[in-house]
Coordinates of C-alpha atoms and ligand atoms in Angstrom, one line a residue:
M1477 CA -28.5 21.1 48.6
P1478 CA -32.4 22.2 49.0
V1479 CA -31.9 26.1 48.6
S1480 CA -35.5 26.0 50.3
R1481 CA -33.6 25.3 53.4
A1482 CA -30.9 27.6 53.0
C1483 CA -33.7 30.5 52.3
A1484 CA -35.6 29.5 55.6
S1485 CA -32.4 29.6 57.7
T1486 CA -31.1 32.8 56.7
L1487 CA -34.5 34.5 57.2
V1488 CA -34.8 33.0 60.2
D1489 CA -31.4 33.8 61.4
E1490 CA -31.9 37.1 60.6
F1491 CA -35.2 37.3 62.5
A1492 CA -33.3 36.1 65.4
R1493 CA -30.7 38.7 65.6
A1494 CA -33.4 41.5 65.2
G1495 CA -35.2 39.9 68.4
L1496 CA -37.6 37.3 67.5
T1497 CA -37.7 34.8 70.5
E1498 CA -41.6 33.7 70.0
A1499 CA -42.6 31.9 66.7
V1500 CA -45.7 29.8 66.2
L1501 CA -46.3 27.3 63.9
A1502 CA -49.3 25.6 62.3
P1503 CA -47.9 22.1 60.8
G1504 CA -47.8 21.5 56.9
S1505 CA -45.5 19.9 54.6
R1506 CA -44.8 23.0 52.2
S1507 CA -43.8 25.5 55.0
A1508 CA -41.1 22.5 56.3
P1509 CA -37.9 24.1 55.6
L1510 CA -39.2 27.4 57.5
A1511 CA -40.3 25.1 60.5
L1512 CA -37.4 23.0 60.8
A1513 CA -35.1 26.3 60.9
L1514 CA -37.2 27.8 63.5
A1515 CA -36.9 24.3 65.8
D1516 CA -33.4 24.5 65.2
D1517 CA -32.7 28.0 66.5
E1518 CA -32.1 28.0 70.0
R1519 CA -32.9 32.0 70.2
I1520 CA -36.3 30.8 69.4
R1521 CA -39.3 29.3 71.1
L1522 CA -41.5 27.5 68.8
H1523 CA -45.4 26.9 69.7
V1524 CA -47.1 24.6 67.7
H1525 CA -51.1 24.6 66.8
L1526 CA -53.1 22.8 64.9
D1527 CA -55.7 25.6 63.8
E1528 CA -54.3 28.5 62.0
R1529 CA -56.6 30.8 63.4
S1530 CA -56.0 29.8 67.0
A1531 CA -52.3 29.7 66.2
A1532 CA -52.5 33.6 64.7
F1533 CA -54.3 34.6 68.0
F1534 CA -51.7 32.9 70.1
A1535 CA -48.8 34.9 68.0
L1536 CA -51.1 38.1 68.4
G1537 CA -51.3 37.6 72.1
A1538 CA -47.3 36.9 72.4
A1539 CA -47.1 39.9 70.3
K1540 CA -48.8 42.2 72.2
A1541 CA -47.5 40.9 75.6
S1542 CA -43.7 41.3 74.5
G1543 CA -44.4 44.7 72.3
R1544 CA -42.1 43.0 69.6
P1545 CA -42.6 41.0 66.4
T1546 CA -43.8 37.6 66.7
L1547 CA -43.8 35.2 63.6
V1548 CA -46.4 32.9 62.9
L1549 CA -46.2 30.5 60.0
C1550 CA -48.4 27.7 58.1
T1551 CA -48.7 26.1 55.1
S1552 CA -50.3 27.0 51.7
G1553 CA -53.9 27.0 50.8
T1554 CA -56.9 27.1 53.0
A1555 CA -54.5 27.8 56.0
A1556 CA -53.1 30.8 55.0
A1557 CA -56.7 32.2 55.1
H1558 CA -57.5 30.9 58.9
F1559 CA -54.8 33.5 59.8
H1560 CA -57.0 36.7 58.4
P1561 CA -59.0 37.5 61.8
A1562 CA -55.9 38.1 63.8
V1563 CA -54.1 40.0 60.8
L1564 CA -57.2 42.2 61.0
E1565 CA -56.8 42.6 64.4
A1566 CA -53.1 43.2 64.6
D1567 CA -53.3 46.0 61.8
H1568 CA -56.5 47.5 63.9
S1569 CA -54.8 47.3 67.4
R1570 CA -51.4 48.0 66.2
V1571 CA -49.9 44.8 66.9
P1572 CA -46.4 43.5 65.3
L1573 CA -46.8 40.0 63.5
I1574 CA -45.0 38.6 60.9
V1575 CA -47.0 36.4 59.0
C1576 CA -45.3 33.9 56.9
T1577 CA -47.0 31.9 54.4
A1578 CA -45.6 28.9 52.6
D1579 CA -46.4 28.8 48.9
R1580 CA -45.8 26.8 45.7
P1581 CA -43.4 28.0 43.6
A1582 CA -44.6 30.4 40.3
E1583 CA -44.9 26.9 37.8
L1584 CA -47.5 25.7 40.0
R1585 CA -49.5 28.5 40.7
A1586 CA -52.8 28.4 38.8
T1587 CA -52.6 25.1 37.3
G1588 CA -54.8 23.2 39.7
A1589 CA -51.7 21.7 41.8
P1590 CA -52.9 20.5 45.5
Q1591 CA -53.4 23.0 48.4
T1592 CA -52.7 26.0 45.8
T1593 CA -54.4 29.2 45.6
D1594 CA -53.7 32.7 44.9
Q1595 CA -51.8 34.0 48.4
V1596 CA -50.5 37.1 46.8
H1597 CA -52.1 40.2 48.5
L1598 CA -54.1 37.9 50.5
Y1599 CA -54.6 40.4 53.4
D1600 CA -54.8 43.2 51.0
G1601 CA -54.6 46.6 52.8
A1602 CA -54.6 44.9 56.3
V1603 CA -50.6 44.4 56.3
R1604 CA -48.2 47.0 56.4
F1605 CA -45.9 45.4 53.7
F1606 CA -46.0 42.3 51.5
V1607 CA -43.2 40.0 49.8
D1608 CA -43.6 37.4 47.3
L1609 CA -40.4 35.9 47.9
P1610 CA -39.3 33.2 45.5
A1611 CA -36.7 30.6 47.6
D1612 CA -34.4 30.6 44.3
G1613 CA -30.9 29.6 44.7
D1614 CA -29.7 32.5 42.0
P1615 CA -26.6 34.6 43.6
A1616 CA -28.9 37.8 43.3
A1617 CA -32.0 36.6 44.7
R1618 CA -29.9 35.1 48.2
A1619 CA -28.3 38.4 48.5
A1620 CA -31.8 39.8 49.3
W1621 CA -32.7 37.2 51.6
R1622 CA -31.3 39.2 55.0
P1623 CA -32.2 42.7 53.7
I1624 CA -35.7 41.3 52.8
A1625 CA -36.0 40.1 56.7
A1626 CA -34.6 43.1 58.0
R1627 CA -37.2 45.2 55.9
V1628 CA -40.2 42.6 57.3
W1629 CA -39.1 43.3 60.7
A1630 CA -38.9 46.6 60.6
E1631 CA -42.3 47.2 58.9
A1632 CA -43.8 44.8 61.6
A1633 CA -42.5 46.9 64.3
G1634 CA -43.3 50.0 63.0
P1635 CA -44.3 52.8 64.1
P1636 CA -47.0 52.2 63.6
A1637 CA -46.8 48.6 64.6
G1638 CA -48.8 46.1 62.6
P1639 CA -48.9 42.4 60.8
V1640 CA -46.7 42.0 57.7
H1641 CA -47.2 39.4 55.1
L1642 CA -44.1 37.3 53.8
N1643 CA -45.1 34.7 51.3
V1644 CA -42.4 32.3 50.6
A1645 CA -42.6 30.1 47.5
F1646 CA -40.6 26.8 48.2
R1647 CA -39.9 24.3 45.5
E1648 CA -39.0 20.7 46.1
P1649 CA -36.9 19.0 47.9
L1650 CA -38.4 20.7 51.0
V1651 CA -36.6 18.5 53.4
S1652 CA -33.4 16.5 53.2
L1653 CA -32.3 13.9 55.4
G1654 CA -29.4 12.1 56.7
P1655 CA -25.9 13.4 55.9
D1656 CA -27.1 15.9 53.7
E1657 CA -28.8 17.9 56.0
A1658 CA -25.8 19.6 57.9
A1659 CA -24.9 20.8 54.4
A1660 CA -28.0 21.7 53.3
T1661 CA -27.8 24.5 56.0
R1662 CA -25.3 26.5 54.4
I1663 CA -26.9 30.0 55.0
E1664 CA -26.0 33.2 53.7
P1665 CA -23.6 35.1 55.7
G1666 CA -25.0 37.8 58.2
R1667 CA -23.2 40.9 59.3
A1668 CA -19.9 39.9 60.9
D1669 CA -20.8 41.8 64.3
G1670 CA -23.9 39.6 64.8
R1671 CA -26.2 42.6 64.3
P1672 CA -29.1 43.0 62.1
W1673 CA -28.4 43.4 58.4
V1674 CA -30.5 46.7 58.6
V1675 CA -31.0 48.5 62.0
S1676 CA -34.0 50.3 61.8
H1677 CA -34.1 53.2 64.3
R1678 CA -37.4 54.9 65.3
P1679 CA -38.4 58.4 64.2
S1680 CA -38.8 60.7 66.8
A1681 CA -41.9 63.0 66.6
A1682 CA -41.4 66.2 68.0
F1683 CA -43.5 69.5 68.1
A1684 CA -42.7 72.9 66.4
P1685 CA -42.1 75.3 69.0
A1686 CA -44.5 77.5 68.0
E1687 CA -47.1 74.8 67.7
A1688 CA -46.0 73.5 71.3
A1689 CA -46.3 77.0 72.6
E1690 CA -50.0 77.3 71.0
L1691 CA -50.9 74.2 72.3
R1692 CA -49.9 74.8 76.1
E1693 CA -51.4 78.2 75.9
R1694 CA -54.9 76.6 74.9
I1695 CA -54.3 74.2 77.9
V1696 CA -53.6 76.8 80.7
A1697 CA -56.7 78.4 79.6
A1698 CA -58.8 75.3 79.8
Q1699 CA -60.9 75.6 83.3
R1700 CA -62.6 72.3 83.0
G1701 CA -60.0 70.1 81.4
L1702 CA -60.2 66.0 81.2
V1703 CA -57.7 63.4 80.0
V1704 CA -59.4 60.4 78.5
A1705 CA -57.9 57.3 78.1
G1706 CA -59.1 54.3 75.8
W1707 CA -56.9 51.0 75.1
G1708 CA -53.5 51.7 73.6
S1709 CA -52.9 54.6 75.7
P1710 CA -49.2 55.5 76.4
A1711 CA -48.5 55.6 80.0
Q1712 CA -47.9 59.3 79.9
A1713 CA -50.8 59.9 79.8
G1714 CA -51.1 59.1 83.4
E1715 CA -48.1 61.3 83.8
I1716 CA -49.7 64.3 81.8
A1717 CA -53.0 63.7 83.8
A1718 CA -51.3 64.0 86.9
L1719 CA -49.0 67.3 85.7
L1720 CA -51.8 69.0 85.1
Q1721 CA -54.1 68.0 87.8
W1722 CA -57.0 67.0 85.1
P1723 CA -59.0 64.1 85.8
L1724 CA -58.6 61.0 84.1
L1725 CA -61.0 58.8 82.7
A1726 CA -59.3 55.6 82.2
D1727 CA -61.0 52.6 80.5
G1728 CA -60.7 49.1 82.3
I1729 CA -58.2 48.4 79.2
S1730 CA -56.2 51.7 79.0
G1731 CA -53.8 50.3 81.4
L1732 CA -54.1 53.5 83.4
R1733 CA -56.8 52.4 85.8
S1734 CA -54.2 50.5 87.8
S1735 CA -53.2 53.6 89.3
A1736 CA -56.7 53.5 91.1
G1737 CA -56.6 52.5 94.7
G1738 CA -59.9 51.5 96.4
G1739 CA -62.0 53.7 97.6
V1740 CA -60.4 57.3 97.2
H1741 CA -58.4 57.6 94.0
R1742 CA -56.9 60.5 94.7
Q1743 CA -52.9 59.7 94.4
P1744 CA -50.3 61.3 96.0
S1745 CA -49.0 62.6 92.4
G1746 CA -52.1 64.2 92.2
L1747 CA -53.3 61.9 89.5
Q1748 CA -57.3 61.3 90.0
V1749 CA -58.4 58.7 88.2
V1750 CA -62.4 58.1 87.5
T1751 CA -63.4 54.6 87.5
T1752 CA -66.8 55.1 87.6
Y1753 CA -68.0 57.6 84.7
E1754 CA -70.3 54.9 82.8
A1755 CA -72.5 54.9 85.8
L1756 CA -71.9 58.6 86.3
L1757 CA -72.3 60.0 82.8
R1758 CA -75.5 57.9 83.0
V1759 CA -77.2 60.8 85.4
P1760 CA -78.3 63.5 82.8
E1761 CA -77.7 66.3 85.9
F1762 CA -74.4 64.8 86.6
A1763 CA -73.6 64.5 82.9
G1764 CA -74.9 67.9 82.1
R1765 CA -73.4 69.8 84.6
H1766 CA -69.6 68.0 84.3
R1767 CA -69.2 69.4 80.7
P1768 CA -65.5 70.0 79.9
D1769 CA -64.2 72.9 78.0
L1770 CA -61.1 70.8 76.7
V1771 CA -60.1 67.2 76.3
I1772 CA -57.1 65.2 75.8
R1773 CA -57.7 62.0 74.5
F1774 CA -55.3 59.3 74.1
G1775 CA -55.4 55.6 72.4
G1776 CA -58.7 54.1 71.3
P1777 CA -62.6 55.5 71.8
L1778 CA -63.6 54.5 75.4
T1779 CA -65.7 51.3 75.2
S1780 CA -68.7 53.2 77.1
K1781 CA -70.8 54.2 74.5
T1782 CA -72.5 56.7 77.1
A1783 CA -69.2 58.1 77.5
M1784 CA -68.6 58.6 74.2
T1785 CA -71.8 60.1 73.0
W1786 CA -71.1 62.6 76.2
L1787 CA -68.3 63.6 74.6
D1788 CA -70.1 64.7 71.3
A1789 CA -68.5 67.3 68.7
S1790 CA -69.3 70.3 70.8
V1791 CA -66.7 69.3 73.3
P1792 CA -63.2 70.5 72.0
Q1793 CA -61.1 67.6 72.1
I1794 CA -57.5 67.0 71.2
L1795 CA -56.8 63.3 70.0
V1796 CA -53.1 62.4 70.7
D1797 CA -51.4 59.4 69.0
P1798 CA -47.9 59.2 68.1
D1799 CA -48.4 56.3 66.1
R1800 CA -50.5 58.9 63.7
A1801 CA -53.8 56.6 64.3
W1802 CA -57.1 58.5 63.8
L1803 CA -59.1 56.9 66.5
D1804 CA -62.2 59.3 66.6
P1805 CA -65.2 57.2 65.6
Q1806 CA -67.5 60.4 66.8
R1807 CA -65.4 62.7 64.6
A1808 CA -65.3 65.1 67.4
A1809 CA -61.6 65.9 67.5
R1810 CA -60.7 69.3 66.6
E1811 CA -57.1 68.8 66.6
R1812 CA -54.7 66.0 66.4
I1813 CA -51.4 65.6 67.7
S1814 CA -48.8 63.0 66.6
A1815 CA -46.4 63.5 69.4
L1816 CA -46.5 63.3 73.3
P1817 CA -46.9 66.7 74.3
D1818 CA -44.1 68.2 76.6
L1819 CA -46.5 70.1 79.2
G1820 CA -43.3 70.6 81.5
P1821 CA -43.7 74.4 81.1
V1822 CA -47.1 74.5 81.6
L1823 CA -46.8 74.6 85.6
D1824 CA -44.2 77.2 85.2
A1825 CA -47.0 79.3 83.3
G1826 CA -48.8 79.4 86.7
H1827 CA -51.6 76.9 85.6
I1828 CA -54.3 75.2 87.6
G1829 CA -56.0 77.7 90.3
A1830 CA -59.4 77.8 88.9
A1831 CA -59.3 74.0 88.2
T1832 CA -59.8 73.3 92.1
E1833 CA -63.4 73.2 92.0
W1834 CA -63.5 70.8 88.9
R1835 CA -61.2 68.7 90.4
D1836 CA -62.9 68.3 93.6
A1837 CA -66.1 67.8 92.0
W1838 CA -65.2 65.1 89.6
R1839 CA -63.3 63.5 93.0
E1840 CA -66.2 63.5 95.1
A1841 CA -68.5 62.2 92.3
E1842 CA -65.8 59.3 91.7
E1843 CA -65.7 58.6 95.7
T1844 CA -69.9 58.6 96.2
A1845 CA -70.0 56.5 92.8
R1846 CA -67.5 54.0 93.8
R1847 CA -68.8 53.6 97.5
T1848 CA -72.4 53.1 96.1
L1849 CA -71.3 50.5 93.4
D1850 CA -69.1 48.6 95.8
A1851 CA -71.9 48.5 98.3
F1852 CA -74.3 47.5 95.6
L1853 CA -71.9 44.7 94.4
D1854 CA -71.1 43.4 97.7
G1855 CA -74.7 43.5 98.9
D1856 CA -75.6 40.1 97.0
D1857 CA -74.2 37.0 96.8
E1858 CA -75.5 35.7 93.5
P1859 CA -72.9 35.8 91.0
F1860 CA -73.6 38.9 89.4
E1861 CA -71.3 39.8 85.9
G1862 CA -70.3 43.1 87.3
R1863 CA -69.4 41.8 90.3
V1864 CA -67.0 39.5 88.6
A1865 CA -65.5 41.7 86.5
R1866 CA -64.7 44.1 89.4
D1867 CA -63.1 41.0 91.9
V1868 CA -61.4 39.3 89.3
A1869 CA -59.6 42.4 88.1
A1870 CA -58.8 43.5 91.5
M1871 CA -57.7 39.7 92.6
C1872 CA -55.1 40.4 89.6
A1873 CA -54.1 43.9 90.8
T1874 CA -53.5 42.5 94.4
S1875 CA -52.1 39.3 93.8
P1876 CA -48.3 38.7 94.4
L1877 CA -48.2 36.4 91.6
E1878 CA -49.2 39.6 89.4
P1879 CA -51.1 37.8 86.7
A1880 CA -52.0 40.1 83.7
L1881 CA -55.5 40.0 82.6
V1882 CA -57.0 39.4 79.3
V1883 CA -60.9 40.5 78.9
A1884 CA -62.6 39.6 76.0
S1885 CA -64.9 41.6 74.0
S1886 CA -68.7 42.0 74.6
M1887 CA -69.9 42.0 78.0
P1888 CA -66.6 41.3 80.1
V1889 CA -65.0 44.2 78.7
R1890 CA -67.9 46.5 79.5
D1891 CA -68.2 45.3 82.8
L1892 CA -64.7 45.5 83.6
E1893 CA -64.8 49.5 82.7
A1894 CA -68.1 50.1 84.0
F1895 CA -67.3 48.1 87.5
A1896 CA -63.6 47.6 88.1
G1897 CA -61.7 50.0 90.6
R1898 CA -58.5 48.3 90.7
V1899 CA -56.9 46.8 87.3
P1900 CA -53.6 45.3 87.1
K1901 CA -51.3 47.3 84.8
R1902 CA -51.0 44.7 82.3
V1903 CA -54.4 44.5 80.7
F1904 CA -54.9 43.3 77.3
A1905 CA -58.2 43.2 75.1
N1906 CA -58.6 42.5 71.2
R1907 CA -60.2 45.7 70.8
G1908 CA -59.2 46.6 67.2
V1909 CA -62.1 44.9 65.8
N1910 CA -63.9 43.9 69.0
G1911 CA -64.0 40.0 67.8
I1912 CA -65.2 37.3 70.0
D1913 CA -62.9 35.1 68.2
G1914 CA -59.4 33.7 69.1
L1915 CA -59.6 34.5 72.9
V1916 CA -58.2 31.4 74.4
S1917 CA -55.3 31.6 72.5
T1918 CA -54.6 35.4 72.6
V1919 CA -54.6 34.8 76.6
L1920 CA -51.9 31.6 75.9
G1921 CA -50.1 33.7 73.8
V1922 CA -49.5 36.6 76.7
A1923 CA -48.7 34.0 79.1
A1924 CA -46.1 32.5 76.8
A1925 CA -44.4 36.0 76.1
D1926 CA -44.9 37.0 79.5
G1927 CA -43.8 33.8 81.1
G1928 CA -46.1 34.8 84.1
P1929 CA -49.5 33.7 84.9
V1930 CA -52.2 35.4 83.1
V1931 CA -56.2 35.7 83.8
G1932 CA -58.9 35.7 80.9
L1933 CA -62.1 37.0 81.4
L1934 CA -64.4 35.5 78.6
G1935 CA -68.3 35.3 78.0
D1936 CA -69.3 31.3 77.5
L1937 CA -69.6 31.9 73.5
A1938 CA -66.3 33.9 73.4
F1939 CA -64.6 30.5 75.1
L1940 CA -66.7 28.0 73.1
H1941 CA -65.8 30.1 69.7
D1942 CA -61.7 29.2 70.5
S1943 CA -62.4 26.1 72.6
G1944 CA -60.1 24.9 70.1
G1945 CA -57.1 26.7 71.6
L1946 CA -57.1 24.3 74.6
L1947 CA -55.8 21.6 72.1
G1948 CA -52.2 20.7 73.8
A1949 CA -52.8 23.7 76.3
P1950 CA -51.7 21.7 79.3
E1951 CA -48.8 20.7 78.1
R1952 CA -47.3 24.0 76.7
G1953 CA -45.8 24.8 80.0
L1954 CA -48.0 28.0 80.6
D1955 CA -49.9 29.1 83.6
A1956 CA -53.5 30.6 82.7
V1957 CA -56.8 30.8 83.9
F1958 CA -59.9 31.3 82.5
V1959 CA -62.9 32.6 84.0
V1960 CA -65.8 32.1 81.9
V1961 CA -68.9 34.2 82.8
D1962 CA -71.5 31.5 81.8
N1963 CA -74.9 33.5 81.0
R1964 CA -75.8 30.6 78.4
G1965 CA -75.3 32.5 75.3
G1966 CA -74.7 36.1 73.8
G1967 CA -75.6 38.3 77.1
I1968 CA -75.0 41.5 75.7
F1969 CA -78.1 41.3 73.0
S1970 CA -80.5 41.6 75.9
F1971 CA -78.9 45.2 76.3
L1972 CA -79.9 46.0 72.7
P1973 CA -83.2 46.9 70.9
Q1974 CA -83.7 43.1 69.8
A1975 CA -84.3 42.3 73.4
G1976 CA -87.6 43.5 72.8
L1977 CA -88.2 40.4 70.1
P1978 CA -90.5 37.6 71.1
P1979 CA -88.3 35.1 73.2
E1980 CA -88.2 32.5 70.6
R1981 CA -87.1 34.8 67.7
F1982 CA -84.6 36.6 70.3
E1983 CA -83.4 33.0 71.2
L1984 CA -82.7 31.6 68.1
L1985 CA -81.1 34.6 66.4
F1986 CA -79.1 36.5 69.1
G1987 CA -79.1 34.7 72.6
T1988 CA -78.3 31.2 70.7
P1989 CA -77.6 29.6 74.4
P1990 CA -75.1 26.7 73.5
A1991 CA -76.2 23.4 74.2
V1992 CA -72.7 22.3 76.1
D1993 CA -71.4 21.8 79.1
L1994 CA -68.4 24.1 79.4
A1995 CA -66.5 22.5 82.0
A1996 CA -66.7 19.2 80.0
V1997 CA -65.2 21.0 76.9
A1998 CA -62.2 22.4 78.8
Q1999 CA -62.0 18.5 80.5
A2000 CA -61.8 17.2 77.1
Y2001 CA -58.8 19.0 76.3
G2002 CA -57.2 17.5 79.7
V2003 CA -57.8 21.1 81.2
S2004 CA -59.3 21.0 84.7
A2005 CA -62.2 23.0 85.4
A2006 CA -64.3 24.1 88.6
R2007 CA -67.6 25.6 88.8
V2008 CA -68.2 28.7 91.4
E2009 CA -71.9 29.4 92.5
R2010 CA -71.2 32.3 94.9
A2011 CA -70.1 35.7 93.8
G2012 CA -67.8 35.8 97.0
G2013 CA -66.3 32.5 96.1
V2014 CA -65.3 33.8 92.6
A2015 CA -61.8 35.5 93.2
P2016 CA -60.9 32.7 95.6
A2017 CA -61.4 30.2 93.6
V2018 CA -59.0 32.2 90.7
E2019 CA -56.8 32.6 93.1
R2020 CA -56.4 29.2 93.9
A2021 CA -56.1 28.0 90.3
L2022 CA -53.3 30.6 90.2
A2023 CA -51.5 29.0 92.9
A2024 CA -52.2 25.7 91.5
K2025 CA -50.5 26.6 88.1
G2026 CA -51.0 25.0 84.7
V2027 CA -54.0 26.0 82.4
R2028 CA -57.3 25.8 84.2
V2029 CA -60.8 26.8 83.8
V2030 CA -63.3 28.5 86.3
V2031 CA -66.8 28.6 85.3
V2032 CA -69.1 31.1 86.6
P2033 CA -72.8 30.3 86.0
T2034 CA -74.3 33.9 86.3
G2035 CA -78.3 33.2 85.8
D2036 CA -80.6 34.4 83.2
R2037 CA -79.8 37.4 80.8
T2038 CA -82.6 39.5 81.3
S2039 CA -81.6 39.8 85.3
N2040 CA -78.2 40.7 84.0
V2041 CA -80.0 43.7 82.6
D2042 CA -82.2 44.4 85.5
R2043 CA -78.9 44.4 87.9
H2044 CA -76.9 46.6 85.7
R2045 CA -80.1 49.2 85.7
Q2046 CA -80.4 49.0 89.5
A2047 CA -76.5 49.7 89.8
W2048 CA -77.1 52.4 87.6
A2049 CA -80.2 53.5 89.7
A2050 CA -78.4 53.2 93.1
V2051 CA -75.3 55.7 91.6
A2052 CA -77.9 58.1 90.5
E2053 CA -79.7 58.2 93.8
A2054 CA -76.5 58.4 95.5
V2055 CA -75.4 61.4 93.1
A2056 CA -78.5 63.5 93.2
K2057 CA -78.2 63.2 97.1
A2058 CA -74.5 64.6 96.8
L2059 CA -75.0 67.4 93.8
P2060 CA -74.9 70.8 95.5
Ligands
TPP256 C1 -65.8 37.1 65.5 C2 -67.4 37.8 66.1 N1 -68.3 37.0 65.5 C3 -69.4 37.5 65.9 C4 -69.3 38.9 67.0 C5 -71.0 39.4 67.6 N2 -70.8 39.5 68.8 C6 -70.8 40.2 69.7 S1 -70.7 39.8 71.3 C7 -71.3 38.4 70.9 C8 -72.0 37.4 71.9 C9 -70.9 37.1 72.9 O1 -70.9 36.0 74.1 P1 -70.4 35.8 75.2 O2 -69.1 35.6 74.5 O3 -70.8 35.0 75.8 O4 -70.2 37.0 76.1 P2 -71.6 37.9 76.4 O5 -72.2 38.5 75.7 O6 -72.6 36.7 77.2 O7 -71.2 38.6 77.7 C10 -71.3 38.4 69.7 C11 -72.0 37.1 68.8 C12 -68.3 39.5 67.0 N3 -68.0 40.3 67.9 N4 -67.2 38.8 67.1
MG257 MG1 -72.4 34.6 77.3

């Protein structure tokens, strides 16, 4: 019996016991034992992708959406290197991935054997844990299979969650056919009660009472407190803002903007979500007069450079991250805490009072800016990228189909932050390393794990970068609508100093307009695509595409990139004018 298959089936059984439901395979020969074991396990859905880069991003999306480890498997050689971008993203954004690469056994390494390279520690420091596992039949080796699988699962699940690399060396025969096959799958027995070999409990971080009291004191003393929530914020950030009655600056991808209503963002709970800080903080008068005296920050930094520059090291800031990450590119934090603060007693301490004026100032500013931005966006039916982001997000937030939203780096994530009022609760972005790669696959992976529909908001280059992710998409039984903002190239670069270069150089090196018809690209993969020319038509087109089910593309040509910059500036100017009038 091939020991390879026994090893593979044992590992897969152990992962399934731990809770694995989604696995992604990029086919090859060396990985065959694991591929067969995954395919045979009814507890696991197996998604097959040709391209390892897409496969890994699909797994990343599935793991993001489910919050549970997802396994991605490939064969040996260059295949394993294609996983690397998604491994980096999973590391930085703390996504649980079991990255499984098949390898040659020791005697074939460094010999010029085909499809063989050094895969040991291939992803270096990007993974939480690495195992080089020879699929040997020795009894001591076999006894390690389940504990190793349990360890791999636990290290991926965290905290902090992240990628784990399991390199398994399989010796031939890799596949046995015929009557032999049943005998081949005699796996190492697991725990009799069906539980995982090792159940790993999450540690619970807690404050020492003295530290907690000190922290509360500082919070109570603050007159102008703010809560700031970036990507990866825990839901409790909203509860804490509501409890303290501090304004909450919520990035579009924080998952906390969902509590914002249309127009007035004051919730009955007292939660006051600020969605317009990008525009507001561009007004020097406003930014100067509204400096906080204490900020509690959750998750990653805000996408907005304006806001993060404003929150410089002179503003006292407390960084809260239960995963013990240290996400502070401005190096502005004065305190860092690794547990969610229990602020219940703050109210008993007779807090708030003096903060009313502060709260009201932010509420009024938010109302003014929101009204102004909305009027600006609604005043023009030319598709403007800010409006596309606002309308797509609002449609997702209000649709009875409750789609999740995945937003690409570059301008989509920025436009969502700057212009969107309502955003669905389930919003995802690859902001660990900000790549524009793997986005099509990330969207499909989210759809696979969620089961429900997903809307992706992508730039044209991000869409093209991973257009190969559409291979086989119509047959996957997923519902996903890609809204592609087509400004024919990298729109973001027109906001940067290189925009001042002579146009030819700029276009050659930065703008890079792709000479391709995006709808035709989609259609080549059997994915139907529609073009929407009017701003008011975008949300209805996406809604129709969602209702029609399956995988669909909606291309929105947004005109030239320079006018896009102008439209952004006009929006900021409109808010500046309105705020100037409203400031006392
Ligand atoms: C993998 C990767 N390669 C390159 C970049 C650099 N980059 C940032 S934005 C951008 C252009 C993106 O264009 P598009 O997706 O059309 O979005 P737009 O800027 O037009 O909104 C590029 C190439 C990156 N972030 N990630
Ligand atoms: Mg573009």
